[in-house]
Amino acid sequence: MVSRRRDAEYTEYVAARLPSLRRLAGVLCGDWGRADDLVQATLTTLYVHWGRVRTATHPDAYARAVLVREFTRERRSVWARRVSLSGQVSDCPAAAADHDAVLDLRAAVAGLPPRQRATLVLRYYCDLNVDQAAQILGCSPGTVKSQTARALEAVRRALGPAPDLSREARP
Amino acid sequence: MSESQLRALFAQIAAGEPAGSRIDTQRAHRRGRARLRWRRACVAGGSLLAAAAVAALAVGVGPARPGPGPAAAGPAAPRQFSPLVPYASFGWLPAGVSLVSGGIRPTSSYMDAGPQGDPQWTLAVYARGQCHLTSSASGVNCPGAKLPISQRAPDVAGHRAFWYSPGLVWQYARGGWARLSIPAPNLSAVLHSKQGLAGQALKIARGVRYGVTTRLVFAARFSGLPSQWQIHNISYYERDGGLVRADQYMLTTGSSRFHPHVGDTGVWTDAPYIIVHPAPRKGTCSPHDPSSQNTSEIINGYRVVLKRTHIGGLPVQELCGAHADGLWFDIQVFGAHPSIDVTSLFRDHMRLLGTNPANWTSHPIG
């Protein structure tokens, strides 16, 4: 039966990849509740396009692309604009190693527009090169470069000038 | 702030993943399946409307609007397809690949083929005037699909053809286009495939037969309906032995209306959506579905579940039977005041024909 075989393959794939998809969603959203919603929507889309996923050269890259595009699309929607609290930090318990600087950095990254945030996540969390990130985001490598530069600049601006420790140490 | 700080931040967020999750893979499964169903059943919502518009314009109108570029010679493609007969069929498929399923819409017809019942190749054939080559020949625009052309492909049966990513689109007759989506991630993978996907695609395209008659059979028959009721949007499946069974379809009448913004791809009101096929061994009607009000009752000797719910502000009636003489069926009607409700449609007008294909019918209404 067509659907039975399709369903079995899909279920097996999703069971194996769910943790990594969820972590990626968590890093993108900075909020685990929203991350779960994002993964939920992604899994539905993967089911609909399963024929394409399973024949893709890199199914994991395909799944990642679906999730990232769902993230950027969702953030553009009216609903997201209404409920999103820009700059809000994650509501998950802070790790023991958290300190002010990390919290500031987290808030600065959370305040980025979704495509810039996705660009940083793909480059520095997924360790993708410019071309690979461009493929997932559906844009040119040049755009990835400019988005990365703008995102880093925005984060730096949000963090403010680094304190001059040497001056503070003076009497 | 350095890149290493960013990496550390992301790693820390990922490491903070809470144990509990509200992700429900079964729900994704169900929603995905429903979306696929709507896609197939409703994708031609626009097509039905377009078909009506075409029919209205067709009175006293001359030939179809010529597209840019040289028009194909020979006979014209039909303006509409028969709602009960697939317009095209595969003439050649790679070894181990066979027809899995297909669908008939008023102005388009599609077929999925793949190995062991797993759909991989999709052929879509469009009626005359549905697709247009853009003036710059940079793409072919069809209903629901804008196909950016990557490069010219070898002609298909003497007609112009183009590669898009990842597929082949060609003019099969004057004013009519067809496209074949190829199981590959992109066009580059098609053109450089070791399995010769490009050659296979061309051979499939050249083998397509148009205007052939494939007999569909239905496991249910409707009688006593007013004459304006018609069957539309059939989805069919090939069973062992080459029997092509119509599993899903809609009944429409003059008051049926399409609501494009309801659900994932729009729904029709006053148009029962019907699914009938042999019952899976563990098939159910999800009788305890918490998203709807359910009642279980016996109608015509069959145990059925009647559900009432809403989608996008529209009331929905659904009647489902999981084991009705070996068949599983589901009828859904959207809208507040349907001409016929699901219960009376099933009780007074619908007869299930059992699991023996010899008893199925090619004339589902009458």
Coordinates of C-alpha atoms in Angstrom, one line a residue:
Chain A
M1 CA 0.0 0.0 0.0
V2 CA 1.4 3.4 -1.0
S3 CA 0.6 5.4 2.0
R4 CA 1.7 2.7 4.5
R5 CA 5.2 2.5 3.0
R6 CA 5.4 6.3 2.8
D7 CA 4.2 6.7 6.4
A8 CA 6.7 4.1 7.7
E9 CA 9.6 5.8 6.0
Y10 CA 8.5 9.2 7.2
T11 CA 8.0 8.1 10.7
E12 CA 11.4 6.5 10.8
Y13 CA 13.1 9.5 9.4
V14 CA 11.3 11.9 11.8
A15 CA 12.1 9.8 14.8
A16 CA 15.8 9.9 14.0
R17 CA 16.0 13.6 13.2
L18 CA 13.6 15.1 15.6
P19 CA 16.2 16.0 18.3
S20 CA 18.4 17.8 15.9
L21 CA 15.5 19.7 14.2
R22 CA 14.2 20.7 17.6
R23 CA 17.6 22.0 18.7
L24 CA 18.0 24.0 15.5
A25 CA 14.5 25.4 16.0
G26 CA 15.4 26.3 19.6
V27 CA 18.4 28.2 18.5
L28 CA 16.5 30.0 15.8
C29 CA 13.6 31.0 18.0
G30 CA 15.4 31.4 21.3
D31 CA 12.1 30.2 22.8
W32 CA 11.4 26.5 23.2
G33 CA 7.6 26.8 23.1
R34 CA 7.8 28.6 19.8
A35 CA 10.5 26.1 18.6
D36 CA 8.1 23.2 19.2
D37 CA 5.4 25.0 17.1
L38 CA 8.0 25.5 14.4
V39 CA 9.0 21.9 14.4
Q40 CA 5.4 20.8 14.3
A41 CA 4.7 22.9 11.2
T42 CA 8.0 21.7 9.7
L43 CA 7.0 18.0 10.2
T44 CA 3.7 18.6 8.5
T45 CA 5.4 20.2 5.5
L46 CA 7.9 17.4 5.4
Y47 CA 5.0 14.9 5.2
V48 CA 3.4 16.7 2.3
H49 CA 6.7 16.8 0.4
W50 CA 7.9 13.5 1.5
G51 CA 8.4 12.2 -2.0
R52 CA 10.8 15.0 -2.7
V53 CA 12.6 14.7 0.7
R54 CA 13.3 11.0 0.4
T55 CA 14.8 11.4 -3.1
A56 CA 16.8 14.5 -2.2
T57 CA 20.6 14.1 -2.4
H58 CA 20.7 15.4 1.2
P59 CA 17.4 14.9 3.0
D60 CA 18.7 16.5 6.1
A61 CA 19.6 19.6 4.3
Y62 CA 16.1 19.6 2.7
A63 CA 14.5 19.2 6.2
R64 CA 16.7 22.0 7.6
A65 CA 15.7 24.3 4.7
V66 CA 12.1 23.6 5.3
L67 CA 12.5 24.5 9.0
V68 CA 14.5 27.7 8.3
R69 CA 12.0 28.9 5.6
E70 CA 9.1 28.1 7.9
F71 CA 10.8 30.2 10.6
T72 CA 11.4 33.2 8.3
R73 CA 7.9 32.9 6.8
E74 CA 6.3 32.5 10.2
R75 CA 8.1 35.6 11.5
R76 CA 6.8 37.6 8.6
S77 CA 3.2 36.7 9.2
V78 CA 0.7 39.0 10.9
W79 CA 0.3 36.7 13.8
A80 CA 4.0 36.6 14.5
R81 CA 4.2 40.4 14.3
R82 CA 1.4 40.6 16.8
V83 CA 2.7 38.2 19.4
S84 CA 6.4 38.5 18.9
L85 CA 8.2 40.4 21.6
S86 CA 11.3 41.6 19.8
G87 CA 14.4 41.3 21.9
Q88 CA 12.8 39.0 24.4
V89 CA 15.3 36.5 25.8
S90 CA 14.5 32.8 26.0
D91 CA 12.3 31.7 28.8
C92 CA 14.2 28.5 29.4
P93 CA 16.3 28.3 32.6
A94 CA 19.6 29.9 32.2
A95 CA 22.6 27.7 32.2
A96 CA 24.9 27.9 35.2
A97 CA 27.6 29.5 33.1
D98 CA 25.3 32.4 32.1
H99 CA 26.5 35.8 33.0
D100 CA 25.5 39.4 32.0
A101 CA 27.5 39.4 28.9
V102 CA 26.0 36.3 27.6
L103 CA 22.5 37.5 28.4
D104 CA 23.2 40.7 26.6
L105 CA 24.4 38.8 23.6
R106 CA 21.4 36.6 23.7
A107 CA 19.0 39.5 23.8
A108 CA 20.9 41.2 21.0
V109 CA 20.7 38.1 18.7
A110 CA 17.0 37.7 19.7
G111 CA 16.4 41.2 18.5
L112 CA 17.7 40.6 15.0
P113 CA 15.3 40.4 12.0
P114 CA 14.5 36.7 11.3
R115 CA 16.5 36.4 8.1
Q116 CA 19.6 37.9 9.8
R117 CA 19.2 35.6 12.8
A118 CA 18.7 32.6 10.5
T119 CA 21.8 33.6 8.6
L120 CA 23.9 33.7 11.8
V121 CA 22.5 30.4 13.0
L122 CA 23.2 28.7 9.7
R123 CA 26.8 30.0 9.6
Y124 CA 27.8 29.7 13.3
Y125 CA 25.6 27.0 14.7
C126 CA 25.2 24.7 11.6
D127 CA 28.7 25.6 10.4
L128 CA 27.5 26.0 6.8
N129 CA 29.5 27.9 4.3
V130 CA 28.1 30.9 2.4
D131 CA 26.9 28.9 -0.6
Q132 CA 25.2 26.3 1.6
A133 CA 23.5 28.9 3.7
A134 CA 22.4 30.7 0.5
Q135 CA 20.8 27.5 -0.8
I136 CA 18.8 27.0 2.3
L137 CA 17.7 30.7 2.6
G138 CA 16.9 30.8 -1.1
C139 CA 19.1 33.8 -1.8
S140 CA 22.4 34.6 -3.4
P141 CA 25.8 34.0 -1.6
G142 CA 26.3 37.8 -1.8
T143 CA 23.1 38.3 0.2
V144 CA 24.2 35.9 2.8
K145 CA 27.5 37.8 3.2
S146 CA 25.7 41.1 3.5
Q147 CA 23.1 39.7 5.9
T148 CA 25.9 38.2 8.0
A149 CA 27.8 41.5 8.1
R150 CA 24.7 43.5 8.9
A151 CA 23.7 41.0 11.6
L152 CA 27.1 41.1 13.3
E153 CA 27.1 44.9 13.1
A154 CA 23.6 45.1 14.7
V155 CA 24.7 42.8 17.5
R156 CA 27.8 44.8 18.1
R157 CA 25.8 48.0 18.2
A158 CA 23.3 46.5 20.6
L159 CA 26.0 45.4 22.9
G160 CA 27.5 48.9 22.9
P161 CA 31.2 49.7 23.1
A162 CA 33.3 47.2 25.0
P163 CA 34.3 48.5 28.4
D164 CA 37.9 49.7 28.6
L165 CA 39.1 47.6 31.5
S166 CA 42.5 49.1 31.4
R167 CA 41.1 52.6 32.2
E168 CA 38.9 51.2 35.0
A169 CA 41.9 49.6 36.6
R170 CA 43.6 53.0 37.0
P171 CA 43.2 54.8 40.3
Chain B
M1 CA 31.9 40.3 20.2
S2 CA 33.5 37.5 18.2
E3 CA 32.3 34.6 16.1
S4 CA 33.4 32.2 18.8
Q5 CA 31.1 34.0 21.3
L6 CA 28.2 33.5 18.9
R7 CA 29.1 29.8 18.5
A8 CA 29.2 29.5 22.2
L9 CA 25.9 31.2 22.7
F10 CA 24.1 29.0 20.1
A11 CA 25.7 25.9 21.6
Q12 CA 24.5 27.0 25.0
I13 CA 20.9 27.6 23.8
A14 CA 20.9 24.2 22.2
A15 CA 22.2 22.5 25.3
G16 CA 19.4 24.1 27.3
E17 CA 16.8 22.1 25.4
P18 CA 14.1 21.2 27.9
A19 CA 13.1 17.5 28.2
G20 CA 9.4 17.9 27.7
S21 CA 8.2 18.7 24.2
R22 CA 4.7 19.4 22.8
I23 CA 5.7 18.2 19.3
D24 CA 3.2 15.6 18.2
T25 CA 4.4 13.6 15.2
Q26 CA 1.1 11.8 14.8
R27 CA -0.6 15.2 14.5
A28 CA 1.9 16.3 11.9
H29 CA 1.1 13.1 10.1
R30 CA -2.6 13.7 10.2
R31 CA -2.3 17.3 9.2
G32 CA 0.1 16.4 6.4
R33 CA -2.2 13.8 5.1
A34 CA -5.2 16.1 5.3
R35 CA -3.2 18.8 3.5
L36 CA -2.3 16.4 0.7
R37 CA -5.9 15.5 0.4
W38 CA -7.1 19.1 0.2
R39 CA -4.3 19.8 -2.2
R40 CA -5.5 17.1 -4.5
A41 CA -9.2 17.8 -4.0
C42 CA -9.1 21.5 -4.0
V43 CA -6.1 22.5 -6.1
A44 CA -8.5 22.8 -8.9
G45 CA -10.8 25.1 -7.0
G46 CA -9.4 27.8 -9.3
S47 CA -9.6 25.4 -12.1
L48 CA -13.3 24.8 -11.7
L49 CA -13.9 28.5 -11.6
A50 CA -11.6 29.0 -14.5
A51 CA -13.4 26.3 -16.4
A52 CA -16.7 28.1 -15.7
A53 CA -15.2 31.3 -17.0
V54 CA -13.8 29.6 -20.0
A55 CA -17.1 27.9 -20.7
A56 CA -18.8 31.3 -20.5
L57 CA -16.3 32.9 -22.8
A58 CA -16.3 30.1 -25.2
V59 CA -19.7 31.0 -26.6
G60 CA -19.0 32.5 -30.0
V61 CA -15.3 33.0 -29.3
G62 CA -12.7 32.1 -31.9
P63 CA -9.3 30.4 -31.3
A64 CA -7.4 30.5 -28.1
R65 CA -5.2 33.6 -27.4
P66 CA -1.9 32.8 -29.1
G67 CA 1.1 32.8 -26.7
P68 CA 4.3 34.5 -27.5
G69 CA 6.7 32.6 -29.6
P70 CA 5.9 30.1 -32.3
A71 CA 2.6 28.3 -31.7
A72 CA 2.6 24.5 -32.0
A73 CA 1.2 23.1 -35.2
G74 CA -1.4 20.4 -35.3
P75 CA -4.6 19.9 -33.4
A76 CA -5.5 22.1 -30.5
A77 CA -5.6 20.9 -26.9
P78 CA -9.0 20.6 -25.4
R79 CA -10.4 23.5 -23.4
Q80 CA -11.7 21.2 -20.7
F81 CA -11.2 17.6 -19.8
S82 CA -14.0 15.1 -19.1
P83 CA -14.6 14.9 -15.4
L84 CA -14.8 11.1 -15.4
V85 CA -12.0 10.0 -17.7
P86 CA -8.3 10.7 -17.4
Y87 CA -7.2 12.6 -20.4
A88 CA -3.6 11.3 -20.6
S89 CA -1.7 8.2 -19.6
F90 CA 1.8 7.1 -19.4
G91 CA 3.0 5.2 -22.5
W92 CA 6.4 4.4 -21.1
L93 CA 7.9 4.3 -17.6
P94 CA 11.3 3.1 -16.4
A95 CA 11.7 -0.5 -15.3
G96 CA 10.1 -1.1 -11.9
V97 CA 8.1 2.2 -12.1
S98 CA 4.3 2.1 -12.5
L99 CA 1.3 4.4 -12.2
V100 CA 0.4 4.9 -8.6
S101 CA -2.3 7.5 -8.6
G102 CA -3.8 10.3 -10.5
G103 CA -6.4 13.1 -10.5
I104 CA -8.8 14.7 -13.0
R105 CA -9.7 18.3 -12.8
P106 CA -11.7 20.3 -15.3
T107 CA -8.6 21.9 -16.8
S108 CA -5.8 19.8 -15.6
S109 CA -5.0 16.2 -15.1
Y110 CA -2.1 14.7 -13.1
M111 CA -0.6 11.3 -12.6
D112 CA 2.0 10.0 -10.1
A113 CA 4.3 7.1 -10.9
G114 CA 6.9 5.4 -8.9
P115 CA 8.4 2.1 -7.8
Q116 CA 6.4 -0.2 -5.6
G117 CA 3.6 2.2 -5.3
D118 CA 5.7 5.1 -4.1
P119 CA 5.0 8.2 -6.1
Q120 CA 8.1 9.9 -7.5
W121 CA 7.4 11.1 -11.0
T122 CA 4.4 13.5 -11.5
L123 CA 2.9 14.2 -14.9
A124 CA 0.5 17.2 -15.1
V125 CA -1.3 17.9 -18.4
Y126 CA -3.1 21.2 -18.7
A127 CA -6.1 22.1 -20.9
R128 CA -5.8 24.7 -23.7
G129 CA -5.1 28.2 -22.5
Q130 CA -4.1 27.3 -18.9
C131 CA -0.3 27.7 -19.3
H132 CA 1.6 30.4 -21.0
L133 CA 5.1 30.8 -22.1
T134 CA 6.3 34.2 -20.8
S135 CA 7.1 36.8 -23.4
S136 CA 10.8 36.6 -22.7
A137 CA 10.6 32.8 -22.8
S138 CA 12.0 32.8 -19.2
G139 CA 9.2 30.6 -17.8
V140 CA 6.0 28.8 -18.3
N141 CA 3.2 29.9 -16.0
C142 CA 0.5 27.3 -15.2
P143 CA -2.2 27.5 -12.6
G144 CA -0.5 27.0 -9.2
A145 CA 2.9 26.6 -10.8
K146 CA 5.3 29.1 -12.2
L147 CA 8.1 27.2 -13.9
P148 CA 11.2 29.2 -14.5
I149 CA 12.9 27.8 -17.6
S150 CA 16.6 26.8 -17.1
Q151 CA 17.3 25.8 -20.7
R152 CA 15.8 24.5 -23.9
A153 CA 15.3 20.7 -23.9
P154 CA 15.2 18.4 -27.0
D155 CA 11.7 18.6 -28.6
V156 CA 9.0 16.2 -27.4
A157 CA 7.1 14.6 -30.3
G158 CA 8.0 17.6 -32.5
H159 CA 6.9 20.2 -29.9
R160 CA 9.1 22.7 -28.0
A161 CA 10.3 21.6 -24.6
F162 CA 12.2 23.2 -21.7
W163 CA 14.0 22.1 -18.6
Y164 CA 13.0 23.7 -15.3
S165 CA 14.4 22.7 -11.9
P166 CA 13.8 19.8 -11.5
G167 CA 11.5 18.9 -14.4
L168 CA 10.5 19.1 -18.0
V169 CA 7.7 21.2 -19.5
W170 CA 6.6 20.8 -23.1
Q171 CA 3.8 21.8 -25.4
Y172 CA 1.8 18.7 -26.3
A173 CA -0.7 20.3 -28.6
R174 CA -1.7 23.8 -29.7
G175 CA -2.4 25.8 -26.6
G176 CA -1.8 22.9 -24.3
W177 CA 1.2 22.2 -22.0
A178 CA 2.4 19.3 -20.0
R179 CA 5.0 19.0 -17.3
L180 CA 6.9 16.2 -15.7
S181 CA 8.4 16.6 -12.3
I182 CA 11.5 14.5 -11.9
P183 CA 12.6 12.8 -8.7
A184 CA 15.8 14.8 -8.1
P185 CA 16.7 17.8 -5.9
N186 CA 17.5 20.1 -8.8
L187 CA 18.0 20.3 -12.5
S188 CA 21.8 19.8 -12.2
A189 CA 21.2 16.5 -10.5
V190 CA 18.9 15.5 -13.4
L191 CA 21.3 16.5 -16.2
H192 CA 24.2 14.8 -14.5
S193 CA 22.4 11.8 -13.1
K194 CA 24.2 8.5 -13.4
Q195 CA 20.8 6.8 -13.8
G196 CA 20.1 8.9 -16.9
L197 CA 17.2 10.8 -15.4
A198 CA 17.2 13.3 -18.2
G199 CA 16.9 10.6 -20.8
Q200 CA 14.2 8.8 -18.8
A201 CA 12.2 12.1 -18.5
L202 CA 12.3 12.7 -22.2
K203 CA 11.3 9.1 -22.9
I204 CA 8.4 9.4 -20.5
A205 CA 7.3 12.7 -22.0
R206 CA 7.5 11.3 -25.6
G207 CA 5.5 8.3 -24.5
V208 CA 2.6 10.1 -23.0
R209 CA -0.7 9.3 -24.7
Y210 CA -3.4 11.9 -24.9
G211 CA -7.1 11.5 -25.4
V212 CA -7.1 7.9 -24.4
T213 CA -9.8 6.3 -22.4
T214 CA -8.9 4.8 -19.1
R215 CA -11.9 3.3 -17.4
L216 CA -12.3 4.3 -13.8
V217 CA -14.4 2.3 -11.4
F218 CA -16.2 3.5 -8.3
A219 CA -17.0 1.5 -5.1
A220 CA -20.2 3.5 -4.5
R221 CA -23.1 4.6 -6.6
F222 CA -25.4 7.6 -6.1
S223 CA -29.0 7.6 -7.1
G224 CA -32.0 9.9 -6.8
L225 CA -30.0 13.1 -6.9
P226 CA -31.2 16.1 -8.8
S227 CA -29.8 16.1 -12.3
Q228 CA -27.5 19.0 -11.8
W229 CA -25.3 17.1 -9.4
Q230 CA -22.0 16.1 -11.0
I231 CA -18.8 14.4 -10.0
H232 CA -15.6 16.4 -10.1
N233 CA -12.0 16.4 -9.0
I234 CA -11.5 12.7 -8.9
S235 CA -8.4 11.2 -7.4
Y236 CA -7.7 7.6 -8.5
Y237 CA -5.4 4.8 -7.7
E238 CA -4.2 1.9 -9.6
R239 CA -4.7 -1.5 -8.0
D240 CA -3.2 -4.8 -8.8
G241 CA -4.3 -6.0 -12.2
G242 CA -4.5 -2.6 -13.8
L243 CA -7.8 -1.7 -12.3
V244 CA -8.0 2.1 -11.8
R245 CA -10.2 2.9 -8.8
A246 CA -11.6 6.3 -8.1
D247 CA -11.1 6.8 -4.3
Q248 CA -11.8 10.5 -3.8
Y249 CA -14.0 12.9 -5.5
M250 CA -16.5 15.7 -5.0
L251 CA -20.2 16.1 -5.8
T252 CA -21.0 19.6 -7.0
T253 CA -24.1 21.4 -7.9
G254 CA -25.1 24.9 -9.1
S255 CA -24.9 26.3 -5.6
S256 CA -21.4 24.9 -4.8
R257 CA -19.0 27.7 -4.1
F258 CA -15.2 27.8 -3.6
H259 CA -13.7 29.6 -0.6
P260 CA -10.1 30.1 -1.4
H261 CA -9.0 31.3 2.0
V262 CA -10.4 28.5 4.1
G263 CA -8.1 25.8 5.2
D264 CA -4.7 25.2 3.6
T265 CA -5.9 25.5 0.0
G266 CA -9.5 26.5 0.1
V267 CA -12.7 24.5 0.3
W268 CA -15.9 24.2 -1.6
T269 CA -19.2 24.7 0.3
D270 CA -22.3 22.7 -0.7
A271 CA -20.1 20.1 -2.4
P272 CA -19.7 16.8 -0.6
Y273 CA -16.1 15.5 -0.5
I274 CA -16.2 11.7 -0.7
I275 CA -13.6 9.1 0.0
V276 CA -14.4 5.4 -0.5
H277 CA -11.9 2.6 -0.6
P278 CA -11.4 -0.9 0.8
A279 CA -11.1 -0.7 4.6
P280 CA -7.7 -1.0 6.1
R281 CA -7.5 -3.7 8.7
K282 CA -7.1 -1.3 11.5
G283 CA -8.9 1.6 10.0
T284 CA -11.0 3.9 12.2
C285 CA -13.0 7.1 12.0
S286 CA -11.1 8.6 15.0
P287 CA -14.4 8.5 16.9
H288 CA -13.0 10.3 19.9
D289 CA -11.4 13.1 18.0
P290 CA -11.5 15.9 20.6
S291 CA -11.6 18.7 18.0
S292 CA -15.2 17.8 17.0
Q293 CA -18.6 16.8 18.4
N294 CA -19.1 13.2 17.6
T295 CA -22.0 10.8 17.7
S296 CA -22.0 7.2 16.7
E297 CA -25.1 5.8 15.0
I298 CA -26.3 3.1 12.7
I299 CA -27.5 4.1 9.2
N300 CA -28.6 1.6 6.6
G301 CA -27.1 -1.1 8.9
Y302 CA -23.7 0.5 9.0
R303 CA -22.0 1.8 12.1
V304 CA -21.0 5.4 11.3
V305 CA -19.6 8.3 13.2
L306 CA -21.1 11.8 12.6
K307 CA -18.8 14.7 13.4
R308 CA -19.5 18.4 13.5
T309 CA -16.8 20.9 13.6
H310 CA -15.7 24.3 12.1
I311 CA -12.9 25.3 9.8
G312 CA -12.2 28.9 9.1
G313 CA -15.6 29.9 10.4
L314 CA -17.4 27.4 8.2
P315 CA -19.4 24.6 9.8
V316 CA -18.3 21.1 8.7
Q317 CA -20.4 17.9 8.7
E318 CA -18.5 14.6 8.4
L319 CA -19.9 11.1 8.2
C320 CA -17.4 8.2 8.4
G321 CA -17.7 4.5 8.4
A322 CA -14.7 2.4 9.1
H323 CA -16.0 -1.0 8.2
A324 CA -19.0 -0.9 5.9
D325 CA -19.1 -4.2 4.0
G326 CA -15.3 -4.1 3.9
L327 CA -15.2 -0.5 2.7
W328 CA -14.0 2.6 4.5
F329 CA -15.8 5.8 3.6
D330 CA -15.9 9.4 4.6
I331 CA -18.2 12.2 3.5
Q332 CA -17.5 15.9 4.4
V333 CA -19.7 18.8 3.6
F334 CA -18.7 22.4 4.3
G335 CA -21.1 25.3 4.8
A336 CA -24.0 26.3 7.0
H337 CA -26.9 25.4 4.7
P338 CA -25.9 22.6 2.3
S339 CA -28.4 21.4 -0.2
I340 CA -28.0 18.0 1.1
D341 CA -26.6 17.0 4.5
V342 CA -24.2 14.1 5.0
T343 CA -26.7 11.9 6.7
S344 CA -29.4 12.1 4.1
L345 CA -26.8 11.8 1.3
F346 CA -25.6 8.6 2.7
R347 CA -28.9 7.2 3.9
D348 CA -31.0 8.1 0.9
H349 CA -28.7 8.4 -2.1
M350 CA -25.5 6.4 -1.7
R351 CA -25.0 2.7 -2.1
L352 CA -21.8 1.0 -1.2
L353 CA -20.9 -1.8 -3.7
G354 CA -18.7 -4.0 -1.5
T355 CA -15.1 -5.0 -2.0
N356 CA -15.4 -7.1 -5.1
P357 CA -14.3 -4.9 -8.1
A358 CA -16.6 -6.9 -10.4
N359 CA -19.5 -5.1 -8.6
W360 CA -18.0 -1.6 -8.9
T361 CA -19.3 0.8 -11.5
S362 CA -18.1 3.2 -14.1
H363 CA -21.3 5.2 -13.8
P364 CA -21.4 6.5 -10.3
I365 CA -24.4 8.7 -10.7
G366 CA -27.7 7.4 -12.0

